[in-house]
Short mmCIF file of C-alpha atoms and ligand atoms in Angstrom, two decimals:
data_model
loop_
_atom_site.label_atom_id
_atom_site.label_comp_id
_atom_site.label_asym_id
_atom_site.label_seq_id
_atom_site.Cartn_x
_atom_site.Cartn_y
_atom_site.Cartn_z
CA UNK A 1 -17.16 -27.65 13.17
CA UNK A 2 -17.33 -26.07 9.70
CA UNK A 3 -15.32 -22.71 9.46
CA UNK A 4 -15.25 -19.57 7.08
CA UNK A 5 -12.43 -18.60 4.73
CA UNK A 6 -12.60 -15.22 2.92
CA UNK A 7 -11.60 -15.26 -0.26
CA UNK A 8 -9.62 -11.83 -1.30
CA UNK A 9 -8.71 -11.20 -4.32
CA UNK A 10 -7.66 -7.67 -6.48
CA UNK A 11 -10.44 -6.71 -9.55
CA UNK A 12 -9.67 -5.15 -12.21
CA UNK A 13 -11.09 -1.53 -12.25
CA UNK A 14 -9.33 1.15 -14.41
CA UNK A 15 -8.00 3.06 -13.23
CA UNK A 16 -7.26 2.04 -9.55
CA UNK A 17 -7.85 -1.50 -8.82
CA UNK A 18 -10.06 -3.00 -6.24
CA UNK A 19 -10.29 -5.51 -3.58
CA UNK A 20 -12.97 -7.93 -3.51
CA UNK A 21 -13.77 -10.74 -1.68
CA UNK A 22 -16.96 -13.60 -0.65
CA UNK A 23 -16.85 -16.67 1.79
CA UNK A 24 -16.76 -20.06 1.42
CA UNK A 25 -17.69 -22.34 4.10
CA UNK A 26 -15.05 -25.57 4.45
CA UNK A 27 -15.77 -28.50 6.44
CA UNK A 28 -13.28 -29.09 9.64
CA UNK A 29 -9.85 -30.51 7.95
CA UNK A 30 -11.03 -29.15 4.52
CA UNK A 31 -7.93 -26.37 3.14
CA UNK A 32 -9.27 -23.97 0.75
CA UNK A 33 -8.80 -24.92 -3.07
CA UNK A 34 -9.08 -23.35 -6.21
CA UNK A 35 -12.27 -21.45 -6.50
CA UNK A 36 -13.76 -19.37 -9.06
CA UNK A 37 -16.08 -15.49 -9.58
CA UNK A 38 -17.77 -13.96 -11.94
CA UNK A 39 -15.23 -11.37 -13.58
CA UNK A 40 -17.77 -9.80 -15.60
CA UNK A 41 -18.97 -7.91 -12.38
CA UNK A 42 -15.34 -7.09 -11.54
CA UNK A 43 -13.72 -5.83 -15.16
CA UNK A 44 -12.15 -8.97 -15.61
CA UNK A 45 -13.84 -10.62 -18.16
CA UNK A 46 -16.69 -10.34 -21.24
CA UNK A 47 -20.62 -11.58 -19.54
CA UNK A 48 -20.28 -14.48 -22.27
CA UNK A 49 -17.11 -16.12 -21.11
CA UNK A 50 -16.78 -14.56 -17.30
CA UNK A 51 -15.26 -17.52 -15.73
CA UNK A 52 -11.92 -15.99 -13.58
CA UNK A 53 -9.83 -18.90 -11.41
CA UNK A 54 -9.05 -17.64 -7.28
CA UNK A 55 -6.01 -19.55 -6.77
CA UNK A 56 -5.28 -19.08 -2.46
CA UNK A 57 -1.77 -18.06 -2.20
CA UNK A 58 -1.57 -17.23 1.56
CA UNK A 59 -3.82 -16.99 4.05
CA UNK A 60 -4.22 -15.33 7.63
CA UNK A 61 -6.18 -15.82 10.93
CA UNK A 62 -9.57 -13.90 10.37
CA UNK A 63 -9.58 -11.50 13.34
CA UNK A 64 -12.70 -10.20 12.55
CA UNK A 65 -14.59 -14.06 12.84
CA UNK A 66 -12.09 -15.15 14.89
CA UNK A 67 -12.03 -18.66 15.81
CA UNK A 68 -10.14 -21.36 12.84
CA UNK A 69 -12.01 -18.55 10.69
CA UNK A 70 -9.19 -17.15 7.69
CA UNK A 71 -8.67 -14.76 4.94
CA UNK A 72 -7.10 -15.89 1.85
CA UNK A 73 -5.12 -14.06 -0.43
CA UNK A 74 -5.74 -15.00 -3.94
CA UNK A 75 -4.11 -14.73 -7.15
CA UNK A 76 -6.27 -14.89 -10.42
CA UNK A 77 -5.73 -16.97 -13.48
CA UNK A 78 -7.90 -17.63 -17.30
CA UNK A 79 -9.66 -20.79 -17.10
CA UNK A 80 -8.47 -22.27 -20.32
CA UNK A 81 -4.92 -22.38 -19.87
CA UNK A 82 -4.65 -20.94 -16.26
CA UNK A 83 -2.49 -18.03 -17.76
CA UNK A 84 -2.14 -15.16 -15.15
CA UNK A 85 -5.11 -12.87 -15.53
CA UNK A 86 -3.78 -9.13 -17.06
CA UNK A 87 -5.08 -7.85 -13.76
CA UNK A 88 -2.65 -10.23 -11.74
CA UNK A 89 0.03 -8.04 -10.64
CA UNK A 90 1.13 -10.14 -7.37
CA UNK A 91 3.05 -12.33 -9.91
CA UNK A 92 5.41 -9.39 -11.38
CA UNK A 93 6.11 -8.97 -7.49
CA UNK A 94 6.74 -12.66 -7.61
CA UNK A 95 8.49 -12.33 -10.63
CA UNK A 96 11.31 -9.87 -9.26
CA UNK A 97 11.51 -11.66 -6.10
CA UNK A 98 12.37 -14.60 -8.32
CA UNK A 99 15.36 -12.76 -10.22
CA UNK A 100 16.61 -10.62 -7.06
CA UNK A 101 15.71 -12.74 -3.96
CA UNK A 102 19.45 -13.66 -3.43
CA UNK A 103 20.08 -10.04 -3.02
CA UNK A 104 17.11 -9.91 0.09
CA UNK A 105 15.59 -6.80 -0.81
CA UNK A 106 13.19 -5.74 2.02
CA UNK A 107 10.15 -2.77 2.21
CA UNK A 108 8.55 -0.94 4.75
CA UNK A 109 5.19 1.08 2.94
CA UNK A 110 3.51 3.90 4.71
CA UNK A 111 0.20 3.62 3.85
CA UNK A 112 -1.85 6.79 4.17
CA UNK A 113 -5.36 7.18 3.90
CA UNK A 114 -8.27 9.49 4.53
CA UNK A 115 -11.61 9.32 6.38
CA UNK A 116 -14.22 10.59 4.94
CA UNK A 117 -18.27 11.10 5.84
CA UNK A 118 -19.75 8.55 3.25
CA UNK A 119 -22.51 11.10 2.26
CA UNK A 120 -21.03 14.06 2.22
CA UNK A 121 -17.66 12.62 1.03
CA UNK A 122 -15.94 15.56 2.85
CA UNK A 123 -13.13 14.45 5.35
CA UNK A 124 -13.55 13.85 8.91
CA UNK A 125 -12.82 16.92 11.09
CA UNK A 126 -13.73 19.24 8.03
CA UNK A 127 -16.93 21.24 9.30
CA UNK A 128 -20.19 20.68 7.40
CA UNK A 129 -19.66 23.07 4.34
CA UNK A 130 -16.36 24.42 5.12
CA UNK A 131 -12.25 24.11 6.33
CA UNK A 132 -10.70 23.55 9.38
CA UNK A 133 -7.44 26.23 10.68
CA UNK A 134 -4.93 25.87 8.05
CA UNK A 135 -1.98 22.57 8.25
CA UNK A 136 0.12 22.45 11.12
CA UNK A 137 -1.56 21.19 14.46
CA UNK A 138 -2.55 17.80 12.74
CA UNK A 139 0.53 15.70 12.41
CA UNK A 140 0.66 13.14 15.14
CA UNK A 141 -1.72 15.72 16.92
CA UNK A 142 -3.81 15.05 20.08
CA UNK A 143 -7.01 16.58 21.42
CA UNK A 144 -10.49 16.70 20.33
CA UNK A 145 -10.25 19.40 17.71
CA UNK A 146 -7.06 17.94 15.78
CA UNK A 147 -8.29 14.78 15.71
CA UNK A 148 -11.04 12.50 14.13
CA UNK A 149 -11.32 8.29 14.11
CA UNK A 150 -8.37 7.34 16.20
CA UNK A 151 -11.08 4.32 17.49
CA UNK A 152 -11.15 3.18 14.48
CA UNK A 153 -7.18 3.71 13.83
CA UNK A 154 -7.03 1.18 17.16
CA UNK A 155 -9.27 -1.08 16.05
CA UNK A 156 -7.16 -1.61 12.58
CA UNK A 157 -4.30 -1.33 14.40
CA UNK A 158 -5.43 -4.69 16.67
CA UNK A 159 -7.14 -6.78 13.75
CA UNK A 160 -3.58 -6.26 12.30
CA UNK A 161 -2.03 -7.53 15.11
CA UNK A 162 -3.95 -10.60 15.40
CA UNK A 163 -4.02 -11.16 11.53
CA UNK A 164 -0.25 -11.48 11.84
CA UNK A 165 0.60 -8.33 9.55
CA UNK A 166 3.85 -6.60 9.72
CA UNK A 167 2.50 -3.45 11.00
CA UNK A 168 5.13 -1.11 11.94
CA UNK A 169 2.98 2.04 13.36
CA UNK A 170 0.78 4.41 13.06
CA UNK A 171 0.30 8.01 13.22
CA UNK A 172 -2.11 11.22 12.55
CA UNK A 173 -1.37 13.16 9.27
CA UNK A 174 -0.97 16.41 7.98
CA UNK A 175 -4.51 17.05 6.69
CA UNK A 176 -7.18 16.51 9.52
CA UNK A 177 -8.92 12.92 8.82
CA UNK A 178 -5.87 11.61 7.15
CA UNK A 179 -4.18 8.92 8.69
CA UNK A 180 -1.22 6.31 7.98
CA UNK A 181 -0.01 3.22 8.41
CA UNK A 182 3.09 1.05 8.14
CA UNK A 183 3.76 -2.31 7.36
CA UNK A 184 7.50 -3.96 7.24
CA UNK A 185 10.14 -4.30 6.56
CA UNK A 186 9.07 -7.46 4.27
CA UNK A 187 10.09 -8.82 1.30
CA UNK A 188 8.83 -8.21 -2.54
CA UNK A 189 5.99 -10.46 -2.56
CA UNK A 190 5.05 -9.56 1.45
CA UNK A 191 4.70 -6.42 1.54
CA UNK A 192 2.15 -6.57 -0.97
CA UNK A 193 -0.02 -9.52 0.39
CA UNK A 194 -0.07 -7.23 3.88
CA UNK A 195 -0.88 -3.58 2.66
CA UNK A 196 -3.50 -5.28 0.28
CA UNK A 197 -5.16 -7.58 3.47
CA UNK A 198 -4.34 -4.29 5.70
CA UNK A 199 -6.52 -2.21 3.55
CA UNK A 200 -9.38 -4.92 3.04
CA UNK A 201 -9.19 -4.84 7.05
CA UNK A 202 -9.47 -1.07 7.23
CA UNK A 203 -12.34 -1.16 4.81
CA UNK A 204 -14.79 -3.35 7.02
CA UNK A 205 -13.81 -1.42 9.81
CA UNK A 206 -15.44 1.84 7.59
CA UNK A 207 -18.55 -0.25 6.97
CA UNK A 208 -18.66 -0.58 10.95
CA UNK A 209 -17.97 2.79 11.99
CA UNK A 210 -19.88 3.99 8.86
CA UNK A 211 -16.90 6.13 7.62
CA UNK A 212 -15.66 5.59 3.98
CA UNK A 213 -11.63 5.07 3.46
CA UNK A 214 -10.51 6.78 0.71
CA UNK A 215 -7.08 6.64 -0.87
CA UNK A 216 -7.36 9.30 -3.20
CA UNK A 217 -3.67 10.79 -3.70
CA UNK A 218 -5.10 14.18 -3.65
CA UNK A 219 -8.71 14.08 -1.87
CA UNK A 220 -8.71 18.08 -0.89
CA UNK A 221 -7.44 20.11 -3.98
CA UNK A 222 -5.59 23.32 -2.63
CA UNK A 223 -3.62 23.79 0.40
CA UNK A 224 -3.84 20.12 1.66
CA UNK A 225 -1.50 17.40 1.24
CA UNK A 226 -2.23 14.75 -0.75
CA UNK A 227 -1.98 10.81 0.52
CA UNK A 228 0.94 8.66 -0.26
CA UNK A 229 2.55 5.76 0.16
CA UNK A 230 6.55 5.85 0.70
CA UNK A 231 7.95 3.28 0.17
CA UNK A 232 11.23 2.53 2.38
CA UNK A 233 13.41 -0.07 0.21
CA UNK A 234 16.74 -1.80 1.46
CA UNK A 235 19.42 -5.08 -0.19
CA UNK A 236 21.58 -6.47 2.01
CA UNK A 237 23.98 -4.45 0.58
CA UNK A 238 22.38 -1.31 1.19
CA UNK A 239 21.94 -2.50 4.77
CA UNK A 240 26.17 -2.53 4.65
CA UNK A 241 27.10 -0.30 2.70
CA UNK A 242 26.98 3.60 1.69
CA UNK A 243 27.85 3.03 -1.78
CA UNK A 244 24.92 1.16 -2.17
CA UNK A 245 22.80 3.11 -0.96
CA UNK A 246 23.79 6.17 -3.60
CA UNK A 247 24.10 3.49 -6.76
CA UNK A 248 20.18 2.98 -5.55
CA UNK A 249 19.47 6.50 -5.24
CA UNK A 250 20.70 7.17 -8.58
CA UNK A 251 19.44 4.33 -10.55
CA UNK A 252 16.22 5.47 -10.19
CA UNK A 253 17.17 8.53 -11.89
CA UNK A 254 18.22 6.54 -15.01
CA UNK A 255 17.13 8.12 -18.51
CA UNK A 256 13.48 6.26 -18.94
CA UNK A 257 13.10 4.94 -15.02
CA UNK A 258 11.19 7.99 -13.47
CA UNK A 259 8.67 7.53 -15.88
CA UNK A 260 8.32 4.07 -15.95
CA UNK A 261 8.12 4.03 -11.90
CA UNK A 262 5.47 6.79 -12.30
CA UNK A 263 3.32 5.01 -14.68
CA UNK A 264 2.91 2.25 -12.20
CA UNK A 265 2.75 4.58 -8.78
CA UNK A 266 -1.14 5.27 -8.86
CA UNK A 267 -3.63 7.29 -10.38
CA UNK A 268 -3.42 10.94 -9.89
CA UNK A 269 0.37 11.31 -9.56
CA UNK A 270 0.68 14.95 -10.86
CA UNK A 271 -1.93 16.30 -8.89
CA UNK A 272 0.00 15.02 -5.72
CA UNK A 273 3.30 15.45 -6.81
CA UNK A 274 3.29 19.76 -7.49
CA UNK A 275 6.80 20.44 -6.21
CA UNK A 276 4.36 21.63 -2.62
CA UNK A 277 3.05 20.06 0.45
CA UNK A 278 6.18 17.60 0.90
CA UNK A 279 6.83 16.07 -2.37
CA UNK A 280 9.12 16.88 -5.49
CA UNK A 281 7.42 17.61 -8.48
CA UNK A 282 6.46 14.42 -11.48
CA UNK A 283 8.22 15.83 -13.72
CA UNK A 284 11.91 16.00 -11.75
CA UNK A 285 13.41 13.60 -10.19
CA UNK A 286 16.38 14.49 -7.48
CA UNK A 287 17.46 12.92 -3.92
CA UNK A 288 19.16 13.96 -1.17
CA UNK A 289 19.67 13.62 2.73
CA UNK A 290 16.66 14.49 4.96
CA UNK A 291 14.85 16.05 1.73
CA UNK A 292 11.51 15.71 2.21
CA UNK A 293 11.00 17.73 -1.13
CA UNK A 294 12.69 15.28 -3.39
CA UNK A 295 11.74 12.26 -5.04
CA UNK A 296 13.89 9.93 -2.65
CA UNK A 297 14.77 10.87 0.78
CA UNK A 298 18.36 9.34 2.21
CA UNK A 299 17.21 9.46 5.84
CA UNK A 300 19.45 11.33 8.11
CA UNK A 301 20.39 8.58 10.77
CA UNK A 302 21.20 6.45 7.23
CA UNK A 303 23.67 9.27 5.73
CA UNK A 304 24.81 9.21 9.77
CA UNK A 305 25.86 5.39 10.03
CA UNK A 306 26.65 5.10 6.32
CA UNK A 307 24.14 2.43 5.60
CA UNK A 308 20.61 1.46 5.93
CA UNK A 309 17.71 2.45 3.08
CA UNK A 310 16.23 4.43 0.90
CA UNK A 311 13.18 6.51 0.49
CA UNK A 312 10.76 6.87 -2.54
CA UNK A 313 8.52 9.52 -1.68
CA UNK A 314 6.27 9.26 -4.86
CA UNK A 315 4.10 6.51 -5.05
CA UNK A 316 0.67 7.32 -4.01
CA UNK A 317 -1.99 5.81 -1.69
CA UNK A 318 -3.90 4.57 -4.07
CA UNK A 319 -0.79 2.42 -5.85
CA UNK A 320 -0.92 -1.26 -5.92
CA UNK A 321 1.81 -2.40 -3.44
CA UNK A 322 2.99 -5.44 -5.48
CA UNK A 323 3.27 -3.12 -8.96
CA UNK A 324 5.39 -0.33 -6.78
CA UNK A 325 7.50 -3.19 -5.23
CA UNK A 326 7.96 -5.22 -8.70
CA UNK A 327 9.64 -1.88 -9.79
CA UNK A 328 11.45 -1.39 -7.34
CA UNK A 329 13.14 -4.58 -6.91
CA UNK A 330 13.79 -4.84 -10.93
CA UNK A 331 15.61 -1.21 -11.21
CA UNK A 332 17.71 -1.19 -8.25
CA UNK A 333 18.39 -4.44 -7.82
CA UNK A 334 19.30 -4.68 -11.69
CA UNK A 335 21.85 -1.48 -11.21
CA UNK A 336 23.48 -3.33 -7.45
CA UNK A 337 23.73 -6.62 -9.64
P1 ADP B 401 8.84 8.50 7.96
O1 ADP B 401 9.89 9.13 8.83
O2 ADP B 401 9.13 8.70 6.51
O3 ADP B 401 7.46 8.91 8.34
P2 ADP B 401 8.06 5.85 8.96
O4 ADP B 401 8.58 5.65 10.34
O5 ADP B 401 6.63 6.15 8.81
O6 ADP B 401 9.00 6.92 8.20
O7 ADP B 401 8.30 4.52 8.10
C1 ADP B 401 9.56 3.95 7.95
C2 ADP B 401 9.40 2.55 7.41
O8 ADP B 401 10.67 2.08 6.99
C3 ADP B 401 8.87 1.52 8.40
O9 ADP B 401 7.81 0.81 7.81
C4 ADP B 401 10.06 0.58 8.61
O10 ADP B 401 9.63 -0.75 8.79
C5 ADP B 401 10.80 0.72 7.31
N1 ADP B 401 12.21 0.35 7.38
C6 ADP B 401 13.09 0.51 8.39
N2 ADP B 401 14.29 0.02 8.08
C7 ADP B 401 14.20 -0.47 6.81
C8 ADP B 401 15.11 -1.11 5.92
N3 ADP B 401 16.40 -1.33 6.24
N4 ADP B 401 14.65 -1.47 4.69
C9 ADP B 401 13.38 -1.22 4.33
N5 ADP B 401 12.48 -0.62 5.13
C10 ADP B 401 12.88 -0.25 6.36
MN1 MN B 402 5.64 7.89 8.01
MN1 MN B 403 3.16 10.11 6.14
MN1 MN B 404 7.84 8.81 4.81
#
């Protein structure tokens, strides 16, 4: 029997990239090789030379085929001398891995997103025209009135399962429509490969359900929270030791770090990050216990047992999971070194 491998790989649109993918059908015994796309249609190359390489990288059962059916994560390379496209950021994940593996930094990302009516572009649970009752009942709400597409939440939440992602949970957010996700903890280069297939997952399930996922960092201006992705980062050493845990905290603090992280955390950071709605402002950087109004959260239990992880509240939804790892990995592995 022939089967189906899809093919994903990350475009390059400016300024948040994209995931792609297209199917190739392999003969029974066949793996999937090198392949190749057009990355004049994607922003990765000129119409006159538009050859990009897909080089498969890892792949997954398909649970949406099923069957020996698979997605494959790709990474993409220039044809001439198979240099890593500008758009392949998987490799700086790789890349930091490489230097700081030895010191087994791991990741948990809470992914959130928001549903929204693909016509009308306004979020589920918003009435036609208008706004819900203020923040407050949403967060991990249940009932008919708080909440909006936890069928489709399931359904991700089982293709996930069966893909073989790390996903950690799930819950309702703030904003009515807006939901999240985690996946980890996982290393550098993992965490990336599973928020990226997690998402392409939760996109198909849109086209299904006919809802369009958006992760826009701020898709409500006003007195709605914007969507994130925290990112929950541990070493070995921070898993031991409380000292540790504050040399992270402050290394991220480091003249010329909070704007470097920033730069790489996802379009829109300063209308998400105003200082309101659960976030510290882009501009200032602080940390502290419990704080969810700083720019990285100790956790409570953590400052408790006097070990554990770290929380970066800032990147956004709409980051690219291996960029926000690759940073993290190089600065505070650099400063536990
Ligand atoms: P919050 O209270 O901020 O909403 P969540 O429960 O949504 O936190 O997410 C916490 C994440 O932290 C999970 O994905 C979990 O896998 C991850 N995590 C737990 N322990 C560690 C650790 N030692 N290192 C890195 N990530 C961790
Ligand atoms: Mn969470
Ligand atoms: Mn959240
Ligand atoms: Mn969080």
């Amino acid at each position: 029997m022939v089967y189906r491998a899809e093919y994903l790989w990350i475009d390059g649109t400016e300024p948040t990239a994209e995931i792609r993918s297209k199917t190739k059908i392999l003969a029974d015994g066949d793996e999937p090789g090198i392949w190749g796309f057009d990355g004049s249609s994607t922003n990765q190359a000129a119409g006159d030379d538009s050859d990009i390489v897909l080089k498969p990288v890892k792949s997954f059962p398909d649970p949406l085929r099923g069957g020996d059916n698979i997605l494959v994560m790709c990474e993409t390379f220039l044809p001439g001398d198979m240099s890593p496209h500008p758009s392949n950021n998987r490799i700086k994940a790789r890349e930091a891995f490489d230097a700081y593996g030895s010191q087994e930094p791991w990741f948990g990302l809470e992914q959130e997103y928001t549903l929204l009516d693909p016509v009308t572009a306004w979020p589920a649970g918003f009435p036609a025209n208008g706004f819900p009752r203020p923040q407050g009942p949403y967060y991990c709400g249940v009932g008919a009135v708080k909440i909006r597409g936890r069928e489709l939440v399931e359904e991700h939440t089982t293709l996930c399962i069966e893909a073989g992602l790390a996903i950690a949970g799930t819950n309702a957010e703030v904003m009515p429509g807006q939901w999240e996700f985690q996946i980890g903890p996982v290393d550098t280069v993992t965490v990336g490969d599973h928020i990226w297939v997690a998402r392409y997952l939760l996109y198909r399930l849109g086209e299904k359900h006919g809802v369009e996922i958006s992760l826009d960092a701020k898709p409500m201006p006003g007195d709605w929270n914007g969507a994130g992705m925290h990112t929950n980062f541990s070493t070995k050493a921070m898993r031991e030791t409380y000292e540790s845990i504050e040399l992270a905290a402050k290394s991220l603090g480091e003249p010329g770090k909070p704007e470097e992280h920033l730069a790489g955390y996802g379009q829109g950071i300063e209308q998400r990050l105003t200082g309101a709605h659960e976030t510290q402002r882009y501009d200032q950087f602080s940390y502290g216990v419990s704080d969810r109004g700083a720019s990285i959260r100790i956790p409570w239990q953590v400052a408790k047992e006097g070990k554990g992880y770290i929380e970066d509240r800032r990147p956004n939804a709409n980051a690219d999971p291996y960029m926000v790892a690759a940073l993290m990995t190089n600065t505070v592995c650099a400063a536990l070194a």
